XYZ file of N, CA, C and O in Angstrom:
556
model
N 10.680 -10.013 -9.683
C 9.936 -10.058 -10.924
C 9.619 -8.628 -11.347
O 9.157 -7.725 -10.649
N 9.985 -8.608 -12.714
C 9.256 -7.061 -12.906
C 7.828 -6.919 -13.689
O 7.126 -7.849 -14.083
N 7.590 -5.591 -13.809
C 6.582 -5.580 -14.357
C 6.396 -5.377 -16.005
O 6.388 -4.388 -16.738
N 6.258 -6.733 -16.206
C 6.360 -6.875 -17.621
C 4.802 -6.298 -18.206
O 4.126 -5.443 -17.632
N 4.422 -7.033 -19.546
C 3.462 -6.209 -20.312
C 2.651 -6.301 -19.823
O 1.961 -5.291 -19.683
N 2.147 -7.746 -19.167
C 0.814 -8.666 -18.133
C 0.330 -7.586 -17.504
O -0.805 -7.177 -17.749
N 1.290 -6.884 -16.448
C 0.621 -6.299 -15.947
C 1.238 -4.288 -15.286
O 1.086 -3.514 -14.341
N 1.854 -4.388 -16.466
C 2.426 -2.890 -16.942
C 1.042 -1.643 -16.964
O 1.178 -0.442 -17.195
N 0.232 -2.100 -16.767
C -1.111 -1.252 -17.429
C -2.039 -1.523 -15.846
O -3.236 -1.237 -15.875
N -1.522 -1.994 -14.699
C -2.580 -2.134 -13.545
C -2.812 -0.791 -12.904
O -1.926 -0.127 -12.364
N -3.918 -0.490 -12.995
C -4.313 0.582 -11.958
C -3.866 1.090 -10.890
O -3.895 2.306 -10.703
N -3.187 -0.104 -9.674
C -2.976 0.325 -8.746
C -1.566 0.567 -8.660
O -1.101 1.485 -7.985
N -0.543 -0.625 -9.652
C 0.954 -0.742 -9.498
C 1.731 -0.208 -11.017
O 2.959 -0.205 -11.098
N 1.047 0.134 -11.916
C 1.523 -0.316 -13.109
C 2.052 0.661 -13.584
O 1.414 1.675 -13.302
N 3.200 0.904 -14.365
C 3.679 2.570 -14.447
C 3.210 2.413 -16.030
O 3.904 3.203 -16.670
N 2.536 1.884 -16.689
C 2.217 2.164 -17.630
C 0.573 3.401 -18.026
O 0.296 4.260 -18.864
N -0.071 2.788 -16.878
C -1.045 3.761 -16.772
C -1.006 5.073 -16.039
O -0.927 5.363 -14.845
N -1.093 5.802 -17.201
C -1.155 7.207 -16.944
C -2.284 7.489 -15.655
O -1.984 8.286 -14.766
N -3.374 6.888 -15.646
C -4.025 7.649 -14.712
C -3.759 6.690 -13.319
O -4.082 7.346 -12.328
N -3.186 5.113 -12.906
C -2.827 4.959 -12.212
C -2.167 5.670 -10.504
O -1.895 6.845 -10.256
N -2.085 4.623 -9.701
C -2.311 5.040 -8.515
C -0.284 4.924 -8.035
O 0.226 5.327 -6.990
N 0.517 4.165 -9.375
C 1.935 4.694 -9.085
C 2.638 4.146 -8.124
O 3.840 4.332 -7.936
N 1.639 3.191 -7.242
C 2.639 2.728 -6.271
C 3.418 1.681 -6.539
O 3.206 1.076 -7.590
N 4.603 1.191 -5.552
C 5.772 0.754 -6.064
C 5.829 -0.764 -4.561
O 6.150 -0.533 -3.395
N 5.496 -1.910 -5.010
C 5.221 -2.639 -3.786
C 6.954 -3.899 -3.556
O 7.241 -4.618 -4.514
N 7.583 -3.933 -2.648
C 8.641 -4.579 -1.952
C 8.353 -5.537 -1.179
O 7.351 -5.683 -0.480
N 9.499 -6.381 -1.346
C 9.332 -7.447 0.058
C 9.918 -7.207 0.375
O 10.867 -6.845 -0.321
N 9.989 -7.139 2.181
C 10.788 -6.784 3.148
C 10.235 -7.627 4.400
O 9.165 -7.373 4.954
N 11.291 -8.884 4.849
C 10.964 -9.741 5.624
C 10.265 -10.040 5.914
O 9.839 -9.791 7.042
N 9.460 -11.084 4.710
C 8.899 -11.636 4.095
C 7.096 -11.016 4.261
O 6.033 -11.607 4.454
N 7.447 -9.631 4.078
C 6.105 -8.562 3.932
C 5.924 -7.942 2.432
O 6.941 -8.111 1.759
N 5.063 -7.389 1.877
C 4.684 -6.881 0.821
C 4.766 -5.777 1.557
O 4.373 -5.850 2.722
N 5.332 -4.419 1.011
C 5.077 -3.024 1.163
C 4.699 -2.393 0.313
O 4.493 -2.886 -0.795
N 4.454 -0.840 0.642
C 4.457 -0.042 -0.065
C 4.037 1.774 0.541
O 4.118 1.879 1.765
N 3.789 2.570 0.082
C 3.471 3.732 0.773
C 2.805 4.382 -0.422
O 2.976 4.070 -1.601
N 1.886 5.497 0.140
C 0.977 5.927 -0.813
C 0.005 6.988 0.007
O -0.513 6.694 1.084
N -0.165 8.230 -0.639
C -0.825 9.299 -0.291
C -1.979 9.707 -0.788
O -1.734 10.345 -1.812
N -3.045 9.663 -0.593
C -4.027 10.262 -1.610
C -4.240 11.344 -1.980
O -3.944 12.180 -1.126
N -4.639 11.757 -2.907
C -4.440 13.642 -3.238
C -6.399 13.425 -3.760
O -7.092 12.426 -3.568
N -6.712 14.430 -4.267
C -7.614 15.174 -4.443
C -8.523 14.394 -5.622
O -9.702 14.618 -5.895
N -7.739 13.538 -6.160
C -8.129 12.607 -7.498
C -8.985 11.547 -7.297
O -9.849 10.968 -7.954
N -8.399 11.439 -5.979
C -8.913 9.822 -4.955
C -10.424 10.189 -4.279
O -11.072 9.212 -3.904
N -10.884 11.208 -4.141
C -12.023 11.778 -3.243
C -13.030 10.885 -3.343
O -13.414 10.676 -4.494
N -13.729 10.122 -2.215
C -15.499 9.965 -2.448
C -16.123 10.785 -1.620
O -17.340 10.701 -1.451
N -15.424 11.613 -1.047
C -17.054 12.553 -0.440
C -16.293 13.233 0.601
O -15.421 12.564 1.156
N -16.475 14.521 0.989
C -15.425 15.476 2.058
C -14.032 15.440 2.465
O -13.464 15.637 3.540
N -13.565 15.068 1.051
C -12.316 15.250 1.409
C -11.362 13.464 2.269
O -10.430 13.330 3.062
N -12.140 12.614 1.635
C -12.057 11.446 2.346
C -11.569 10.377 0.632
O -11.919 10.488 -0.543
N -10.731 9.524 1.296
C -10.532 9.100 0.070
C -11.591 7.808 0.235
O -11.975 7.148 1.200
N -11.905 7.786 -1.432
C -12.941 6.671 -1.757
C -12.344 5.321 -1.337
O -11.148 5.060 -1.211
N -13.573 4.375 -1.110
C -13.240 3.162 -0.511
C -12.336 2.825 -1.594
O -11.109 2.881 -1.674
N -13.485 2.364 -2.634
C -12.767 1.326 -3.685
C -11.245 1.847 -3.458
O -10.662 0.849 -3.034
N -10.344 2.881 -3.528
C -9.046 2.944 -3.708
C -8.564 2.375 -2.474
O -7.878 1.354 -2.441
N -8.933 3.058 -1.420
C -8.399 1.985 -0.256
C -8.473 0.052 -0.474
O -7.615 -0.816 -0.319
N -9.815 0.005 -0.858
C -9.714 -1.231 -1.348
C -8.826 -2.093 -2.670
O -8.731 -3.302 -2.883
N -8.336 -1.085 -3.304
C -7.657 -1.292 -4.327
C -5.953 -1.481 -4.179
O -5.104 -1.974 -4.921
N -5.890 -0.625 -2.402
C -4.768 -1.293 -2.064
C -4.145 -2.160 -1.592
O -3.034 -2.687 -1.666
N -5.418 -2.256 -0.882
C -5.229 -3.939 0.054
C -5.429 -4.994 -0.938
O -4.532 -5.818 -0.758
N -6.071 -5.298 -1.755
C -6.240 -6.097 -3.089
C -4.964 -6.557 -3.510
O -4.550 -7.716 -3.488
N -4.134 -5.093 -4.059
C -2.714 -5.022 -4.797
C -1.949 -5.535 -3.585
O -1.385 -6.608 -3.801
N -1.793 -5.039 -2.378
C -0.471 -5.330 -1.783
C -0.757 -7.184 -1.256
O 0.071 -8.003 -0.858
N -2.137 -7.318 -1.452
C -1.866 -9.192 -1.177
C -1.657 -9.698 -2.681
O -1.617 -10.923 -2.572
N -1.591 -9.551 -3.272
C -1.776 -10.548 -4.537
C 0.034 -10.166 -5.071
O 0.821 -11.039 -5.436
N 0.344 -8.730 -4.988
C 2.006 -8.549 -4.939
C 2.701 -9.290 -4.027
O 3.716 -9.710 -4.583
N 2.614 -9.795 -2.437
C 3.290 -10.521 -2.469
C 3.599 -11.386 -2.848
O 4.703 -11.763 -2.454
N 2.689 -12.469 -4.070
C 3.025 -13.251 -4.820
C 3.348 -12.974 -5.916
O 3.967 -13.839 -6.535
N 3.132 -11.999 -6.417
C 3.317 -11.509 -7.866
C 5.066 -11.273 -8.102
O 5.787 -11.440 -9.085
N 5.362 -10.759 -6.553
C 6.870 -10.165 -6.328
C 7.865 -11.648 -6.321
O 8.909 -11.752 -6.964
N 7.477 -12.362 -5.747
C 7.925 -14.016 -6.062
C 7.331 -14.743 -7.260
O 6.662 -15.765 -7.109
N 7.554 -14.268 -8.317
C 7.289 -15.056 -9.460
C 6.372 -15.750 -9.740
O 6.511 -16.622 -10.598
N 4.759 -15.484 -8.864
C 3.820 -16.293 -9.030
C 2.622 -15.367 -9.265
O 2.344 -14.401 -8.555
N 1.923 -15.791 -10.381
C 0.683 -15.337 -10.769
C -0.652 -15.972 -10.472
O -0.994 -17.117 -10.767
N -1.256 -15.178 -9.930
C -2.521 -15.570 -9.137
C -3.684 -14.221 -9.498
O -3.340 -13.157 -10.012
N -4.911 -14.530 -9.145
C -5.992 -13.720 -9.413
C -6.787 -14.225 -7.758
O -6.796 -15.223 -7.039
N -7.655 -12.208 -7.761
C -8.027 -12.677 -6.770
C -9.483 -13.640 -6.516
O -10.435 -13.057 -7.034
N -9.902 -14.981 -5.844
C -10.611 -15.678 -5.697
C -11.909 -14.756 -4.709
O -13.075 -14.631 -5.084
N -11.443 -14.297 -3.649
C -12.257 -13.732 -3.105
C -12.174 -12.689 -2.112
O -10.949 -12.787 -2.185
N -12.329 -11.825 -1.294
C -11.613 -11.138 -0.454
C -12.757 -10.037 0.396
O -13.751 -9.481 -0.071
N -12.307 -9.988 1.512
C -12.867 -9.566 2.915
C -12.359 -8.081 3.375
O -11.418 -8.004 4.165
N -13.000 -6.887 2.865
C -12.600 -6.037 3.506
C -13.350 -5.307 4.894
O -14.546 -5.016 4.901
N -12.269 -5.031 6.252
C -12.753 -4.094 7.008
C -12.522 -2.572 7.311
O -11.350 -2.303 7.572
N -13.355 -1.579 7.328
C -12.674 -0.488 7.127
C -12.895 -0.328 8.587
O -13.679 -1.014 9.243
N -11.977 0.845 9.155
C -11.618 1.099 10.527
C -11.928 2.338 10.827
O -12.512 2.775 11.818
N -11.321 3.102 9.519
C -11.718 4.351 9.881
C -11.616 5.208 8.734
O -10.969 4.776 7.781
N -12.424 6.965 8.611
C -11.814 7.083 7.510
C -10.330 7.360 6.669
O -9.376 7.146 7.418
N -10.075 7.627 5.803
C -8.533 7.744 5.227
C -8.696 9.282 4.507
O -8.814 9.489 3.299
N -8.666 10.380 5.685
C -8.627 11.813 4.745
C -7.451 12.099 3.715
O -6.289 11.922 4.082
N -7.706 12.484 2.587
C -7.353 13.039 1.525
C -5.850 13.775 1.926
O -5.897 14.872 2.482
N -4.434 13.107 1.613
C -3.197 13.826 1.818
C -2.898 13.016 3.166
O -1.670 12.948 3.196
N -3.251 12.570 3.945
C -2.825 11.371 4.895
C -1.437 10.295 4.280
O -1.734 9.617 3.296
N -0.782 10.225 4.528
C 0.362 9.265 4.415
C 0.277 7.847 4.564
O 0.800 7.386 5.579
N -0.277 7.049 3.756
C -0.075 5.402 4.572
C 0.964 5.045 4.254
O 1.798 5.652 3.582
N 1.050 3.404 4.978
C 1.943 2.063 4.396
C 0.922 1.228 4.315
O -0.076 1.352 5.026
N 1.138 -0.112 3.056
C 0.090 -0.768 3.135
C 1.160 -2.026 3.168
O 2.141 -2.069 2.425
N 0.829 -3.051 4.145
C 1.257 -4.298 4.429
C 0.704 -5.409 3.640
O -0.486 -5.123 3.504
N 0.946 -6.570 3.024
C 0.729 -7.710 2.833
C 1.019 -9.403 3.035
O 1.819 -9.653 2.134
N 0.850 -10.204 3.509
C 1.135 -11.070 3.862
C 0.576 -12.685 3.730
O -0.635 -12.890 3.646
N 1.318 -13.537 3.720
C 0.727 -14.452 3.738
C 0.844 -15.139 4.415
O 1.963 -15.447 4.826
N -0.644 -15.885 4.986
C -1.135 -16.536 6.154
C -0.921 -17.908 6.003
O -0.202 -18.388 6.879
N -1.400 -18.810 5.012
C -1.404 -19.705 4.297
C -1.543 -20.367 3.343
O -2.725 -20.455 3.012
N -0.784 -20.950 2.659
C -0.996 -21.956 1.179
C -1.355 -23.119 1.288
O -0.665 -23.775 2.068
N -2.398 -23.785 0.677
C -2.689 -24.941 0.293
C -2.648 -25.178 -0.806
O -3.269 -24.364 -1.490
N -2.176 -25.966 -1.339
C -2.229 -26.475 -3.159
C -1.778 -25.164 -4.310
O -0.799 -24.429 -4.442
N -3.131 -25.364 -5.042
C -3.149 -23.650 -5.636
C -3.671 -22.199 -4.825
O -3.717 -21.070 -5.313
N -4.016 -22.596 -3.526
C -4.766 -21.122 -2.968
C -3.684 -20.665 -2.089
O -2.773 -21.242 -1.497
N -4.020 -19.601 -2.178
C -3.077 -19.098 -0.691
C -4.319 -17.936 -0.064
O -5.210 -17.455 -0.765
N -4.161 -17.722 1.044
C -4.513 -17.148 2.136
C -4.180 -15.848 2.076
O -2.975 -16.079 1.975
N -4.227 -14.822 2.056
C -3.380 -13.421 2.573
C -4.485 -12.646 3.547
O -5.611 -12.822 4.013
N -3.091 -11.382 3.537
C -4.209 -10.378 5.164
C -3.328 -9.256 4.100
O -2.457 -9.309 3.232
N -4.116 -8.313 4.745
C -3.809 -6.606 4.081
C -4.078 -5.952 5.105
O -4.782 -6.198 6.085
N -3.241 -4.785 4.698
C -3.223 -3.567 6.470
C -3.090 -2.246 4.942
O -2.395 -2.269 3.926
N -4.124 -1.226 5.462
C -3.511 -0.085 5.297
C -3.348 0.777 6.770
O -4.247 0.738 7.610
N -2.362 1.390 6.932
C -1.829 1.483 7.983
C -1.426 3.454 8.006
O -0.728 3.908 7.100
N -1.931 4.323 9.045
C -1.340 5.842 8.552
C 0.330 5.843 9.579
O 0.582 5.644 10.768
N 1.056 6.133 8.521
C 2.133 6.461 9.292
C 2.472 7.675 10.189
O 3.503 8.335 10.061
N 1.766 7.845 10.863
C 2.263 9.108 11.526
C 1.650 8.517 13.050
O 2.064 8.764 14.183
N 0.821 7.886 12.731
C 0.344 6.955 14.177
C 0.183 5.523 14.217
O -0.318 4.974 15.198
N 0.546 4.948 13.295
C -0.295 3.910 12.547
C -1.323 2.929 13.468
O -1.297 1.909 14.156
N -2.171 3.889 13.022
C -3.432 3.281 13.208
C -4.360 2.787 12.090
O -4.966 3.680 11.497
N -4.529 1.814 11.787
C -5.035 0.994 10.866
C -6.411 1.347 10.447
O -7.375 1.242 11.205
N -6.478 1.746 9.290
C -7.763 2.596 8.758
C -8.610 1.195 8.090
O -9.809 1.073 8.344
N -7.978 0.284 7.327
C -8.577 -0.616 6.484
C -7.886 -2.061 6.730
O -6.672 -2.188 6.568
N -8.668 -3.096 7.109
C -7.661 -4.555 6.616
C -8.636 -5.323 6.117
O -9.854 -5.239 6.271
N -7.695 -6.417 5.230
C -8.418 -7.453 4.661
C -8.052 -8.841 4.784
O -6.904 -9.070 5.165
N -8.882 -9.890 4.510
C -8.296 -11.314 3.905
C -8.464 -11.183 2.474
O -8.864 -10.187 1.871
N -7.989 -12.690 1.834
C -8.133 -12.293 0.344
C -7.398 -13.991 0.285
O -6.343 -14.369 0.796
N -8.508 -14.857 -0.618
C -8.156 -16.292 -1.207
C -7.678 -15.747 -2.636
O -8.431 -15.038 -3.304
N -6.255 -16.142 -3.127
C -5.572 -15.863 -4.082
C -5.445 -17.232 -4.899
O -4.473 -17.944 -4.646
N -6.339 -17.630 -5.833
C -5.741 -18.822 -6.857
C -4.604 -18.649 -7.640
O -4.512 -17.645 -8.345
N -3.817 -19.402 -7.615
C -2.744 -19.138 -8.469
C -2.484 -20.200 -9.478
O -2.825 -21.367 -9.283
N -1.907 -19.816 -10.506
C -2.041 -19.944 -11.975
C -1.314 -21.457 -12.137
O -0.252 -21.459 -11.514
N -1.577 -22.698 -12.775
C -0.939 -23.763 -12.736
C 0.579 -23.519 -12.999
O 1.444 -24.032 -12.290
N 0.796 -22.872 -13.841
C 2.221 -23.100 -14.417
C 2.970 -22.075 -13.880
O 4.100 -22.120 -14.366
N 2.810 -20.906 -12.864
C 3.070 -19.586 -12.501
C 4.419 -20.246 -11.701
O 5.331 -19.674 -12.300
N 4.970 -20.993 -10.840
C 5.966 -21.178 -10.409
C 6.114 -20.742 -9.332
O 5.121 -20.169 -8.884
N 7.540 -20.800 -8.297
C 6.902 -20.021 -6.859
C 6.672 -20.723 -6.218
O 5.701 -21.475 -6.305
N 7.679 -20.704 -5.167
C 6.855 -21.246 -4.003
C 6.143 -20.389 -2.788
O 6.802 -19.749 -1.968
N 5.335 -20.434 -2.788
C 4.796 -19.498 -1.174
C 4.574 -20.155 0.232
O 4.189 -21.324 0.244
N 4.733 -19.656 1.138
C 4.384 -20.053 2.137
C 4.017 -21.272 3.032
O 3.650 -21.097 4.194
C-alpha cells in the first residue's frame, strides 16, 4: 500500500511533511521495520531524544504493520515501556508486530531496538481498531 493523501502528511512516516520524522516502514517476515536516527531536532533534555518521538515510533511501526497490508486502523490504546535512554545520533531499528486479532481489534508489540548492541531502549503494546470497510486480513 502506498502512501496516498490519508496519510501523506503523518509526522512520523509521511514524506509529505516537511518537518516529519522521514521514516520509511517494511514488512519483512511478517515484521514491520524500519531504522531511524535522531539528530539534534528530536532533543528533550541532554542530548537525549524526547520520549514522545520514541513513542511516536513504536505507535507508527504497530499500526504500519497494518497499514502496509491494506488495512486502516487507529490507535485504540497503547502501553509504553521505556528501558533506557535513546542519546541523540544513536542508530535504531524499530520492530512491529502482531500478537493478535479478534474481530475489528488487533493486538500489536513495538521494539525500538539500538543497532549496534541491540539493546532495547523502548517497547510497547498497542489495541489497534480497524476501520469496517479497510480490508485485510491480519493475523
Amino acid at each position: 500500500m502506498s502512501l496516498d493523501d490519508e496519510a501523506n502528511r503523518c509526522f512520523v512516516c509521511g514524506p509529505g511533511n516537511p518537518i516529519g520524522l522521514n521514516v520509511r516502514f517494511r514488512i519483512e517476515d511478517d515484521v514491520c521495520r524500519a531504522e531511524f536516527t535522531p539528530d539534534s531536532r528530536h532533543t528533550g533534555y541532554r542530548d537525549v531524544t524526547h520520549g514522545g518521538i520514541v513513542f511516536s515510533l513504536l505507535d507508527d511501526v504497530m499500526a504500519n504493520w497494518l497499514w502496509l497490508q491494506g488495512i486502516k486502523s487507529f490507535t485504540a490504546r497503547a502501553d509504553i515501556r521505556y528501558r533506557a535512554e535513546l542519546p541523540i545520533g544513536t542508530a535504531v531499528r524499530v520492530e512491529g508486530r502482531c500478537v493478535k486479532r479478534k474481530g475489528r481489534l488487533a493486538q500489536m508489540r513495538g521494539k525500538v531496538i539500538v543497532q549496534a548492541d541491540d539493546a532495547v531502549v523502548a517497547e510497547a503494546t498497542g489495541s489497534f481498531m480497524i476501520e469496517p470497510d479497510s480490508g485485510g486480513q491480519a493475523g
